[in-house]
Amino acid sequence: MAKRSLAMQLDEVVQAMLVSLRPRPEPAPDRDLASLTRVAQALRELPREEFRAALKSDLQRRTPMSEGTAASAGTGEAQARAVHYQRPGLTSITPYIIVRPAAQFMEFLKSAFDGIERMSMPTPSGSIMHAEVAIGNGAIEVSDGNEQYPTAPAAIHLYVDDPDATYARALRAGATSFYAPTDEHPSGDRWGAVKDPFGNHWYIAKPRGWTPGPEGLRSVQPYLHLREAHKMIPFLEASFGAEALGVHKSPEGAVLHGTMRIGNATLEIDEAHGEFQPMPCHLHVYVSDTDAVYAQALRAGASSIETPQDKPYGDRSAGVKDAWGNSWFIATYLGTK
Amino acid sequence: MGNDRDSVRACPNTARQGVTFFAVGSYIVRATMPTRRSARKGLLPKSSPPQKAGPTSQDGEGVPRDAGRDPDEQLLVETAQSDPANFDALYELHFERVYAFVASRVRNRATAEDVTSEVFHKALANLPSYEWRGVPFAAWLLRIAANAIVDHAKRAAREFPSPDDPPEMAVNLDLQASELRAIEYRAQLFQLVGQLPEVQKQVVRERFVEQRSIREIAQRLGKTEGAIKQLQLRAVQNLRARMEGGHG
């Protein structure tokens, strides 16, 4: 048997390593292989770039708070506890898409967007109570819903590295086109738009200067089309301590596009127009103090869906509905402290 | 070994331009940021560390008491203590080290991220109480990490008791010299990945972090499977060269 190339030998070692198998013995191992294998083994624990960047920006944001709360918190321990409130794998904002049948929707996410199913909890009747699908460096939560939380498709801004290919795959997976990716979008990004068979909008875009996994940019961002969108900004600021990162308004004052940051994630808003009408949806927001945010949201005009309570899955959680009909699941992860 | 318990020695085979190894007692210490000033960070144990995060001197080398004092890093720490906004620099310097240590002790990536996050948040919160006293900042961080790992294991055992499962990690948290070397090796390697040519970096991340198949990566990057294998090889060779040869 001819000696295989070093590239093939190394890949076999890597492949075996990734699935925890013993590689088959090489008949004529390259003498370089052992030292390359050592490097490859260490690379298995390479940290995610997105995690490194997210933790850094999280720490940066904590800085003024650490100073501000030092007197009241009294100890550093209390602050450490306060900042560790997100369920691992999720960011501050995750769209919670309730559509039926959720199982088929998950298949769509996998085939159209390379979604990776991270968890799926069925109900006794076989429908999906709760599931999580990772897309790029973001995630979408999925459920068949119930009476309290009814079906609500959403609009999602999806950042990808090849919008044309993703757009084509989405169509093959059953989506219909609003428009094919174009460089003419006002944002300057290459941008296309589709609607999936479940009613969700997907704005598939590649930002200018994009490199995969850029710091601070999530693959998945909820996009809210709103009437009187400008009123959403003070609501988010008052409820969640959100920050407006960039708001472009028409001369009449309508929000053409706005980016709002909550914690380590962002969502986008604009004034509903044309085909892009309001789609009241569900959003899952991790905050450091569910009770406080719940109270703030009610003061800012939201109505209560659910009062704060500890959930069996390890979150303290509450629900409110805003004046536009969006539901906000407010949560604090209790799992580690 | 000779009587070098209080000395700081350069290891002749590993001293590289801009990247300096030191052996401090039984600890191997290196400056991990080649572009920065040669920061001499020692990983020195406190005389009675809470998690015994110190060497056991089994290799016959002693434990120096104050050899790790580094004016550069001390300045960084003091700057961050006076204004926590400057904590960034310490994070940049130590992220890979802490992550490498935590990842070597826990079972999966989610836990490693969780615990690493906890370590830096605790470090930031407790920064005012950090005092130099011969304990380098890196050693202080690793001690926080060791405690966080133990805490995590205890919580996991409480929340999901399963006597049949193997423990999350070894209970013994002694930091042996060999383990510190392994941590430093990985920390350095992780930083070097960031310096690879873009496409090699992409392949490394897709393959090792995302654990995608060669076929998937080829599709995603619009290349042949053979090309991806070549890129993977070149990336790993590059990293080896930079780790072992100091350039590349």
Coordinates of C-alpha atoms in Angstrom, one line a residue:
Chain A
M1 CA 0.0 0.0 0.0
A2 CA 1.4 3.4 -1.0
K3 CA 2.3 5.7 1.8
R4 CA -0.5 8.3 2.2
S5 CA 0.2 12.0 2.2
L6 CA 1.0 13.7 5.5
A7 CA -2.2 15.8 5.1
M8 CA -4.3 12.7 5.0
Q9 CA -2.5 11.0 7.8
L10 CA -2.9 14.1 10.0
D11 CA -6.6 14.3 9.1
E12 CA -7.2 10.7 10.1
V13 CA -5.6 11.4 13.5
V14 CA -7.7 14.5 13.9
Q15 CA -10.9 12.8 12.8
A16 CA -10.3 10.0 15.2
M17 CA -9.5 12.4 18.0
L18 CA -12.7 14.4 17.5
V19 CA -14.8 11.3 17.8
S20 CA -12.6 9.8 20.5
L21 CA -11.5 6.8 18.6
R22 CA -8.1 5.3 18.2
P23 CA -6.7 6.1 14.8
R24 CA -5.9 3.0 12.7
P25 CA -2.2 2.3 12.6
E26 CA -0.4 3.9 9.8
P27 CA 1.7 1.4 7.8
A28 CA 4.4 3.9 7.2
P29 CA 3.9 6.8 9.6
D30 CA 5.4 10.1 8.7
R31 CA 8.0 11.0 11.2
D32 CA 6.5 14.4 11.6
L33 CA 3.2 13.0 12.6
A34 CA 3.8 12.6 16.3
S35 CA 4.7 16.3 16.9
L36 CA 1.8 17.5 14.7
T37 CA -0.5 15.3 16.7
R38 CA 0.6 16.9 19.9
V39 CA -0.4 20.3 18.5
A40 CA -3.7 19.0 17.2
Q41 CA -4.5 17.4 20.5
A42 CA -4.0 20.8 22.3
L43 CA -6.2 22.5 19.6
R44 CA -9.2 20.4 20.7
E45 CA -9.5 22.8 23.7
L46 CA -9.1 25.9 21.6
P47 CA -11.5 28.5 23.1
R48 CA -14.2 30.0 20.9
E49 CA -13.3 33.4 19.6
E50 CA -16.8 34.6 20.2
F51 CA -16.7 33.6 23.8
R52 CA -13.4 35.4 24.3
A53 CA -14.8 38.6 22.8
A54 CA -18.2 38.3 24.6
L55 CA -16.6 37.8 28.0
K56 CA -14.3 40.7 27.4
S57 CA -17.2 43.0 26.5
D58 CA -19.2 41.7 29.4
L59 CA -16.4 42.5 31.7
Q60 CA -16.1 46.0 30.2
R61 CA -19.7 46.6 30.8
R62 CA -19.5 45.4 34.3
T63 CA -16.8 47.9 35.1
P64 CA -18.9 50.9 35.9
M65 CA -21.4 48.8 37.6
S66 CA -18.8 47.2 39.9
E67 CA -17.9 50.7 41.0
G68 CA -21.5 51.8 41.3
T69 CA -22.7 48.9 43.2
A70 CA -19.7 48.4 45.4
A71 CA -21.2 50.3 48.3
S72 CA -24.5 48.6 48.2
A73 CA -23.3 45.1 47.4
G74 CA -20.7 45.3 50.0
T75 CA -18.7 42.4 48.7
G76 CA -17.1 41.4 45.5
E77 CA -18.8 38.1 45.7
A78 CA -22.3 39.7 45.4
Q79 CA -21.1 41.4 42.2
A80 CA -19.6 38.2 40.8
R81 CA -23.0 36.5 41.4
A82 CA -24.9 39.4 39.8
V83 CA -23.0 39.2 36.5
H84 CA -23.2 35.5 36.0
Y85 CA -26.8 35.3 34.9
Q86 CA -26.9 33.9 31.4
R87 CA -27.6 30.3 30.6
P88 CA -24.5 28.9 28.9
G89 CA -24.8 29.0 25.1
L90 CA -27.3 31.8 25.1
T91 CA -26.7 35.5 24.9
S92 CA -28.7 38.4 26.4
I93 CA -31.3 38.2 23.6
T94 CA -32.6 35.1 21.9
P95 CA -35.6 34.9 19.6
Y96 CA -38.1 32.4 20.9
I97 CA -40.0 31.3 17.8
I98 CA -43.3 29.5 18.5
V99 CA -44.6 27.9 15.3
R100 CA -46.2 24.6 14.4
P101 CA -45.1 22.0 13.8
A102 CA -41.9 23.0 15.6
A103 CA -40.2 19.8 14.7
Q104 CA -40.5 20.7 11.0
F105 CA -39.4 24.2 11.6
M106 CA -36.2 22.8 13.2
E107 CA -35.6 20.7 10.2
F108 CA -35.9 23.9 8.1
L109 CA -33.3 25.6 10.3
K110 CA -30.9 22.7 9.9
S111 CA -31.2 22.4 6.1
A112 CA -31.5 26.2 5.3
F113 CA -29.0 27.6 7.8
D114 CA -26.8 24.8 9.1
G115 CA -28.7 24.9 12.4
I116 CA -27.4 22.6 15.1
E117 CA -30.0 21.2 17.5
R118 CA -28.6 21.7 21.0
M119 CA -31.6 20.4 22.9
S120 CA -35.2 19.3 22.4
M121 CA -37.7 18.5 25.1
P122 CA -40.8 16.8 23.9
T123 CA -44.2 17.0 25.7
P124 CA -45.9 13.7 26.6
S125 CA -48.0 14.1 23.4
G126 CA -44.9 14.3 21.3
S127 CA -44.9 18.0 20.5
I128 CA -41.9 20.2 21.3
M129 CA -42.1 21.9 24.6
H130 CA -38.7 23.6 24.2
A131 CA -35.8 23.3 21.9
E132 CA -32.7 25.2 21.1
V133 CA -31.0 25.4 17.7
A134 CA -27.6 27.1 17.3
I135 CA -27.0 29.0 14.1
G136 CA -23.5 30.4 13.6
N137 CA -22.6 32.1 16.9
G138 CA -26.2 32.7 17.9
A139 CA -29.2 30.6 18.8
I140 CA -32.9 30.3 18.3
E141 CA -35.3 28.8 20.8
V142 CA -38.3 26.9 19.4
S143 CA -41.5 25.5 20.7
D144 CA -44.9 24.3 19.6
G145 CA -46.3 26.7 22.2
N146 CA -49.5 26.5 24.2
E147 CA -52.5 28.7 25.1
Q148 CA -50.4 31.0 27.2
Y149 CA -47.7 31.4 24.5
P150 CA -49.4 31.2 21.1
T151 CA -47.9 30.8 17.6
A152 CA -45.8 33.9 16.7
P153 CA -43.4 33.9 13.7
A154 CA -40.6 36.4 13.9
A155 CA -38.3 38.5 11.7
I156 CA -34.7 37.6 12.0
H157 CA -31.6 39.3 10.7
L158 CA -29.2 36.5 9.9
Y159 CA -25.6 37.3 9.3
V160 CA -23.8 34.8 7.2
D161 CA -20.6 34.7 5.2
D162 CA -22.2 33.8 1.9
P163 CA -25.7 35.4 1.6
D164 CA -26.2 34.1 -2.0
A165 CA -25.5 30.5 -1.0
T166 CA -27.6 30.7 2.2
Y167 CA -30.4 32.4 0.2
A168 CA -30.4 29.6 -2.3
R169 CA -30.4 26.9 0.4
A170 CA -33.3 28.6 2.1
L171 CA -35.3 28.6 -1.1
R172 CA -34.5 24.9 -1.6
A173 CA -35.6 24.2 2.0
G174 CA -39.0 25.7 1.2
A175 CA -38.7 29.4 1.7
T176 CA -40.1 32.0 -0.7
S177 CA -38.2 35.0 -1.8
F178 CA -38.9 38.6 -1.0
Y179 CA -35.8 39.6 -3.0
A180 CA -32.5 38.0 -3.9
P181 CA -29.3 39.2 -2.3
T182 CA -28.3 42.6 -3.6
D183 CA -25.6 45.1 -3.0
E184 CA -28.2 47.9 -3.4
H185 CA -29.6 47.5 0.1
P186 CA -29.5 50.9 1.9
S187 CA -27.4 49.4 4.7
G188 CA -24.6 48.8 2.2
D189 CA -24.5 45.2 3.2
R190 CA -25.2 42.4 0.7
W191 CA -28.7 41.6 1.7
G192 CA -31.5 39.3 0.6
A193 CA -34.8 38.4 2.2
V194 CA -37.0 35.3 2.4
K195 CA -40.1 34.1 4.2
D196 CA -40.1 30.5 5.4
P197 CA -43.1 28.1 5.3
F198 CA -43.9 28.9 8.9
G199 CA -44.2 32.7 8.3
N200 CA -40.9 33.8 9.7
H201 CA -38.9 36.5 7.8
W202 CA -35.2 36.0 7.3
Y203 CA -33.0 38.9 6.3
I204 CA -29.9 37.2 5.1
A205 CA -27.0 39.5 5.0
K206 CA -23.2 39.8 5.0
P207 CA -22.0 43.0 6.6
R208 CA -19.3 45.1 4.9
G209 CA -15.9 44.0 6.0
W210 CA -17.3 40.8 7.4
T211 CA -15.0 38.1 8.6
P212 CA -16.6 35.0 10.1
G213 CA -17.3 35.4 13.8
P214 CA -16.5 39.1 14.1
E215 CA -16.3 40.4 17.7
G216 CA -19.6 41.6 18.9
L217 CA -21.8 40.6 15.9
R218 CA -24.2 37.8 16.5
S219 CA -25.4 35.6 13.6
V220 CA -28.9 35.9 14.8
Q221 CA -30.6 39.2 15.6
P222 CA -34.3 39.7 16.1
Y223 CA -35.7 42.4 13.8
L224 CA -38.9 44.2 15.0
H225 CA -41.1 46.0 12.6
L226 CA -43.1 48.4 14.7
R227 CA -45.7 51.1 14.4
E228 CA -44.3 54.2 16.2
A229 CA -41.0 52.4 16.5
H230 CA -39.5 55.5 18.1
K231 CA -41.5 54.7 21.2
M232 CA -39.8 51.3 21.5
I233 CA -36.5 53.0 22.3
P234 CA -37.4 54.5 25.6
F235 CA -39.4 51.4 26.5
L236 CA -36.3 49.2 26.1
E237 CA -34.1 51.7 27.9
A238 CA -36.4 51.9 30.8
S239 CA -37.2 48.2 31.0
F240 CA -33.9 46.5 30.2
G241 CA -31.3 49.3 30.5
A242 CA -30.9 49.0 26.7
E243 CA -28.6 51.3 24.8
A244 CA -29.4 52.7 21.4
L245 CA -26.3 52.0 19.3
G246 CA -27.4 53.7 16.1
V247 CA -30.8 55.1 15.2
H248 CA -31.4 56.6 11.7
K249 CA -34.6 58.6 11.4
S250 CA -36.4 60.0 8.5
P251 CA -36.9 63.8 8.4
E252 CA -40.4 63.2 9.8
G253 CA -38.9 61.3 12.8
A254 CA -39.8 57.7 11.7
V255 CA -37.2 55.2 12.7
L256 CA -35.7 53.9 9.4
H257 CA -33.4 51.6 11.3
G258 CA -32.3 51.3 14.9
T259 CA -30.0 48.9 16.8
M260 CA -30.6 48.4 20.5
R261 CA -28.1 46.7 22.8
I262 CA -29.2 44.7 25.8
G263 CA -26.4 43.1 27.7
N264 CA -24.1 41.4 25.2
A265 CA -26.6 41.2 22.3
T266 CA -28.5 43.5 20.0
L267 CA -31.8 43.6 18.3
E268 CA -33.0 45.9 15.4
I269 CA -36.1 47.9 15.0
D270 CA -37.7 49.9 12.2
E271 CA -41.0 51.6 11.4
A272 CA -43.3 49.0 9.8
H273 CA -43.5 49.5 6.0
G274 CA -44.7 47.7 2.8
E275 CA -44.3 44.0 3.1
F276 CA -42.6 44.3 6.5
Q277 CA -45.5 44.8 8.8
P278 CA -45.5 44.2 12.6
M279 CA -45.0 40.6 13.6
P280 CA -45.4 40.5 17.4
C281 CA -43.1 37.8 18.6
H282 CA -41.5 36.2 21.6
L283 CA -38.1 37.2 22.9
H284 CA -36.0 35.6 25.6
V285 CA -33.9 38.1 27.5
Y286 CA -31.3 37.2 30.2
V287 CA -30.9 39.9 32.8
S288 CA -29.0 40.0 36.1
D289 CA -32.2 40.6 38.1
T290 CA -35.5 39.3 36.7
D291 CA -37.6 40.8 39.5
A292 CA -36.2 44.3 39.0
V293 CA -36.5 44.2 35.2
Y294 CA -40.0 42.8 35.5
A295 CA -41.0 45.7 37.7
Q296 CA -39.3 48.2 35.4
A297 CA -41.1 46.8 32.4
L298 CA -44.4 47.1 34.0
R299 CA -43.6 50.7 35.0
A300 CA -42.6 51.4 31.4
G301 CA -46.1 50.3 30.2
A302 CA -45.8 46.5 29.7
S303 CA -48.5 44.2 31.0
S304 CA -47.7 41.1 33.0
I305 CA -47.9 37.6 31.5
E306 CA -46.3 35.8 34.4
T307 CA -44.9 37.1 37.7
P308 CA -41.2 36.2 38.6
Q309 CA -40.7 32.7 39.8
D310 CA -38.0 30.1 40.1
K311 CA -38.4 27.5 37.3
P312 CA -37.5 23.8 37.7
Y313 CA -35.0 24.2 34.9
G314 CA -32.9 26.5 36.9
D315 CA -33.9 30.0 35.8
R316 CA -35.8 32.7 37.7
S317 CA -38.2 33.9 35.0
A318 CA -41.1 36.2 34.4
G319 CA -43.1 37.3 31.3
V320 CA -44.4 40.7 30.1
K321 CA -46.1 41.9 27.0
D322 CA -45.2 45.3 25.5
A323 CA -47.5 47.8 23.9
W324 CA -46.8 46.3 20.5
G325 CA -47.8 42.8 21.5
N326 CA -44.3 41.3 21.8
S327 CA -43.8 38.9 24.7
W328 CA -40.6 39.2 26.6
F329 CA -39.4 36.2 28.7
I330 CA -37.2 37.8 31.3
A331 CA -34.8 35.3 32.9
T332 CA -31.9 35.0 35.2
Y333 CA -29.9 31.8 35.1
L334 CA -29.6 30.4 38.6
G335 CA -27.6 27.3 37.7
T336 CA -24.2 28.3 38.9
K337 CA -24.8 30.3 42.0
Chain B
M1 CA 19.6 19.9 40.7
G2 CA 22.0 22.4 42.0
N3 CA 21.2 25.0 44.6
D4 CA 19.1 27.2 42.5
R5 CA 16.1 27.6 44.7
D6 CA 16.1 31.4 44.5
S7 CA 17.2 31.8 41.0
V8 CA 15.4 32.6 37.8
R9 CA 17.0 30.7 34.9
A10 CA 16.5 31.1 31.2
C11 CA 15.9 27.7 29.6
P12 CA 18.5 27.6 26.9
N13 CA 16.5 25.6 24.4
T14 CA 13.3 27.6 24.7
A15 CA 14.4 31.2 24.8
R16 CA 13.1 32.9 21.6
Q17 CA 12.9 36.3 20.3
G18 CA 10.2 38.1 22.0
V19 CA 9.0 35.0 23.8
T20 CA 10.8 34.1 26.9
F21 CA 10.6 31.1 29.0
F22 CA 11.8 31.0 32.6
A23 CA 12.0 28.3 35.0
V24 CA 11.1 29.6 38.4
G25 CA 11.7 26.9 40.9
S26 CA 9.6 24.1 39.8
Y27 CA 7.4 26.4 37.7
I28 CA 7.9 27.0 34.1
V29 CA 6.8 30.6 33.3
R30 CA 6.7 32.4 30.0
A31 CA 5.8 35.7 28.6
T32 CA 2.9 34.9 26.3
M33 CA 2.6 38.1 24.4
P34 CA 5.5 38.4 22.0
T35 CA 4.5 41.9 20.9
R36 CA 4.5 43.2 24.4
R37 CA 7.3 44.1 26.7
S38 CA 8.9 41.0 28.0
A39 CA 6.6 40.5 31.0
R40 CA 8.2 38.2 33.5
K41 CA 5.3 36.5 35.1
G42 CA 6.0 33.9 37.6
L43 CA 3.5 31.4 38.8
L44 CA 4.5 31.3 42.4
P45 CA 2.5 29.6 45.1
K46 CA 1.5 31.3 48.2
S47 CA 3.1 29.8 51.3
S48 CA -0.3 28.2 52.3
P49 CA -2.6 28.3 49.3
P50 CA -6.2 27.4 50.0
Q51 CA -6.3 24.7 47.3
K52 CA -2.7 23.6 47.6
A53 CA -2.2 25.3 44.3
G54 CA 1.5 24.9 44.7
P55 CA 4.2 22.5 43.6
T56 CA 5.1 19.5 45.6
S57 CA 8.8 20.0 45.1
Q58 CA 9.0 16.3 44.1
D59 CA 11.5 17.2 41.4
G60 CA 13.9 18.5 44.0
E61 CA 13.6 22.1 43.1
G62 CA 12.7 24.5 45.8
V63 CA 10.0 27.2 45.8
P64 CA 11.3 30.7 45.5
R65 CA 9.5 33.2 47.6
D66 CA 9.7 36.4 45.7
A67 CA 11.3 35.7 42.3
G68 CA 8.1 36.4 40.3
R69 CA 7.8 40.1 41.1
D70 CA 7.4 41.8 37.8
P71 CA 7.2 45.6 37.8
D72 CA 5.5 45.7 34.4
E73 CA 2.7 43.4 35.4
Q74 CA 2.5 45.0 38.8
L75 CA 1.9 48.3 37.1
L76 CA -0.9 46.8 35.0
V77 CA -2.5 45.5 38.1
E78 CA -2.2 48.8 40.0
T79 CA -3.6 50.6 37.0
A80 CA -6.6 48.3 36.9
Q81 CA -7.1 48.6 40.7
S82 CA -7.2 52.4 40.4
D83 CA -9.6 52.2 37.5
P84 CA -11.3 48.9 36.7
A85 CA -11.7 50.0 33.1
N86 CA -8.1 49.0 32.7
F87 CA -8.8 45.4 33.5
D88 CA -8.8 44.7 29.8
A89 CA -5.0 44.5 29.6
L90 CA -4.9 41.9 32.3
Y91 CA -7.7 40.0 30.6
E92 CA -5.8 40.0 27.3
L93 CA -2.7 38.8 29.0
H94 CA -4.3 35.9 30.9
F95 CA -7.4 34.8 29.1
E96 CA -5.8 31.9 27.3
R97 CA -4.0 30.7 30.5
V98 CA -7.1 30.6 32.6
Y99 CA -9.1 29.0 29.8
A100 CA -6.5 26.4 29.2
F101 CA -6.4 25.5 32.9
V102 CA -10.1 25.3 33.3
A103 CA -10.6 23.4 30.0
S104 CA -8.1 20.8 31.1
R105 CA -10.1 20.1 34.3
V106 CA -13.7 20.1 33.2
R107 CA -15.7 17.9 30.9
N108 CA -17.0 20.1 28.2
R109 CA -16.7 23.4 26.4
A110 CA -19.9 24.9 28.0
T111 CA -18.6 24.2 31.5
A112 CA -15.1 25.6 30.5
E113 CA -16.7 28.8 29.3
D114 CA -19.0 29.0 32.3
V115 CA -16.1 28.6 34.8
T116 CA -13.7 30.9 32.9
S117 CA -16.4 33.5 32.9
E118 CA -16.8 33.1 36.6
V119 CA -13.1 33.4 37.2
F120 CA -12.7 36.7 35.4
H121 CA -15.8 38.2 37.0
K122 CA -14.6 37.2 40.4
A123 CA -11.1 38.5 39.6
L124 CA -12.6 41.9 38.5
A125 CA -14.8 42.0 41.6
N126 CA -12.0 41.1 44.0
L127 CA -9.3 43.1 42.3
P128 CA -9.1 45.7 45.1
S129 CA -8.2 43.0 47.5
Y130 CA -5.4 41.6 45.4
E131 CA -2.0 42.4 46.9
W132 CA 1.3 41.6 45.3
R133 CA 3.3 40.0 48.2
G134 CA 5.2 37.8 45.9
V135 CA 2.1 36.1 44.4
P136 CA 2.0 36.9 40.7
F137 CA -1.3 37.8 39.2
A138 CA -1.3 34.7 37.1
A139 CA -1.0 32.5 40.2
W140 CA -3.8 34.5 41.9
L141 CA -6.0 33.9 38.9
L142 CA -5.3 30.2 38.7
R143 CA -6.1 29.9 42.4
I144 CA -9.5 31.6 41.8
A145 CA -9.9 29.1 38.9
A146 CA -9.1 26.1 41.0
N147 CA -11.7 27.2 43.5
A148 CA -14.2 27.8 40.8
I149 CA -13.7 24.4 39.4
V150 CA -14.2 22.8 42.8
D151 CA -17.3 24.9 43.4
H152 CA -18.7 23.9 40.0
A153 CA -18.1 20.2 40.6
K154 CA -19.9 20.5 44.0
R155 CA -22.8 22.3 42.5
A156 CA -23.0 19.8 39.7
A157 CA -22.9 16.9 42.1
R158 CA -25.7 18.6 44.2
E159 CA -27.9 19.3 41.2
F160 CA -27.4 16.1 39.3
P161 CA -26.3 13.5 41.7
S162 CA -25.3 10.4 39.8
P163 CA -23.0 8.0 41.7
D164 CA -22.3 6.1 38.6
D165 CA -20.9 9.0 36.7
P166 CA -17.2 9.6 36.9
P167 CA -16.3 12.8 38.8
E168 CA -16.1 15.9 36.8
M169 CA -12.4 16.2 37.4
A170 CA -9.8 14.9 39.6
V171 CA -10.2 16.1 43.2
N172 CA -6.5 16.8 43.6
L173 CA -5.9 20.4 42.6
D174 CA -2.2 20.4 43.1
L175 CA -0.6 22.2 40.3
Q176 CA 2.4 20.1 39.3
A177 CA 5.1 21.5 37.2
S178 CA 4.2 19.3 34.3
E179 CA 0.7 20.6 34.4
L180 CA 1.7 24.2 34.5
R181 CA 3.9 23.5 31.5
A182 CA 0.9 22.0 29.7
I183 CA -1.2 25.0 30.6
E184 CA 1.5 27.4 29.4
Y185 CA 1.9 25.4 26.2
R186 CA -1.8 25.6 25.4
A187 CA -2.1 29.2 26.4
Q188 CA 0.7 30.1 24.0
L189 CA -0.7 27.9 21.2
F190 CA -4.2 29.4 21.6
Q191 CA -2.8 32.9 21.2
L192 CA -0.7 31.8 18.1
V193 CA -3.8 30.6 16.4
G194 CA -4.9 34.2 16.2
Q195 CA -1.8 35.0 14.2
L196 CA -2.3 32.4 11.5
P197 CA -3.2 33.4 8.0
E198 CA -7.0 34.1 7.8
V199 CA -7.9 31.0 5.9
Q200 CA -5.8 28.6 8.0
K201 CA -7.3 30.2 11.1
Q202 CA -10.7 29.6 9.7
V203 CA -10.0 25.9 9.0
V204 CA -8.6 25.4 12.5
R205 CA -11.7 27.0 14.1
E206 CA -14.1 25.1 11.9
R207 CA -12.4 21.8 12.5
F208 CA -11.4 21.9 16.1
V209 CA -13.8 24.3 17.7
E210 CA -16.9 23.7 15.7
Q211 CA -15.8 20.1 15.0
R212 CA -17.1 20.2 11.5
S213 CA -16.2 17.5 9.0
I214 CA -13.7 18.1 6.2
R215 CA -16.6 17.9 3.7
E216 CA -18.7 20.5 5.6
I217 CA -15.7 22.9 5.8
A218 CA -15.0 22.4 2.1
Q219 CA -18.6 23.3 1.3
R220 CA -18.6 26.3 3.6
L221 CA -15.4 27.7 2.3
G222 CA -16.0 26.8 -1.3
K223 CA -12.9 24.6 -1.6
T224 CA -12.1 21.0 -2.3
E225 CA -11.7 18.5 0.6
G226 CA -8.1 18.0 -0.4
A227 CA -7.5 21.7 -0.1
I228 CA -9.0 21.8 3.4
K229 CA -6.8 18.9 4.5
Q230 CA -3.8 20.7 3.1
L231 CA -4.8 23.9 4.9
Q232 CA -5.3 21.9 8.1
L233 CA -1.8 20.5 7.7
R234 CA -0.2 23.8 7.0
A235 CA -1.9 25.4 9.9
V236 CA -0.8 22.7 12.4
Q237 CA 2.7 22.8 10.9
N238 CA 2.8 26.6 11.2
L239 CA 1.7 26.4 14.8
R240 CA 4.3 23.7 15.6
A241 CA 7.0 25.8 14.0
R242 CA 6.0 28.8 16.0
M243 CA 5.8 26.8 19.2
E244 CA 9.0 24.9 18.7
G245 CA 11.0 27.0 16.4
G246 CA 10.0 30.5 17.6
H247 CA 9.1 31.7 14.1
G248 CA 7.2 30.7 11.1

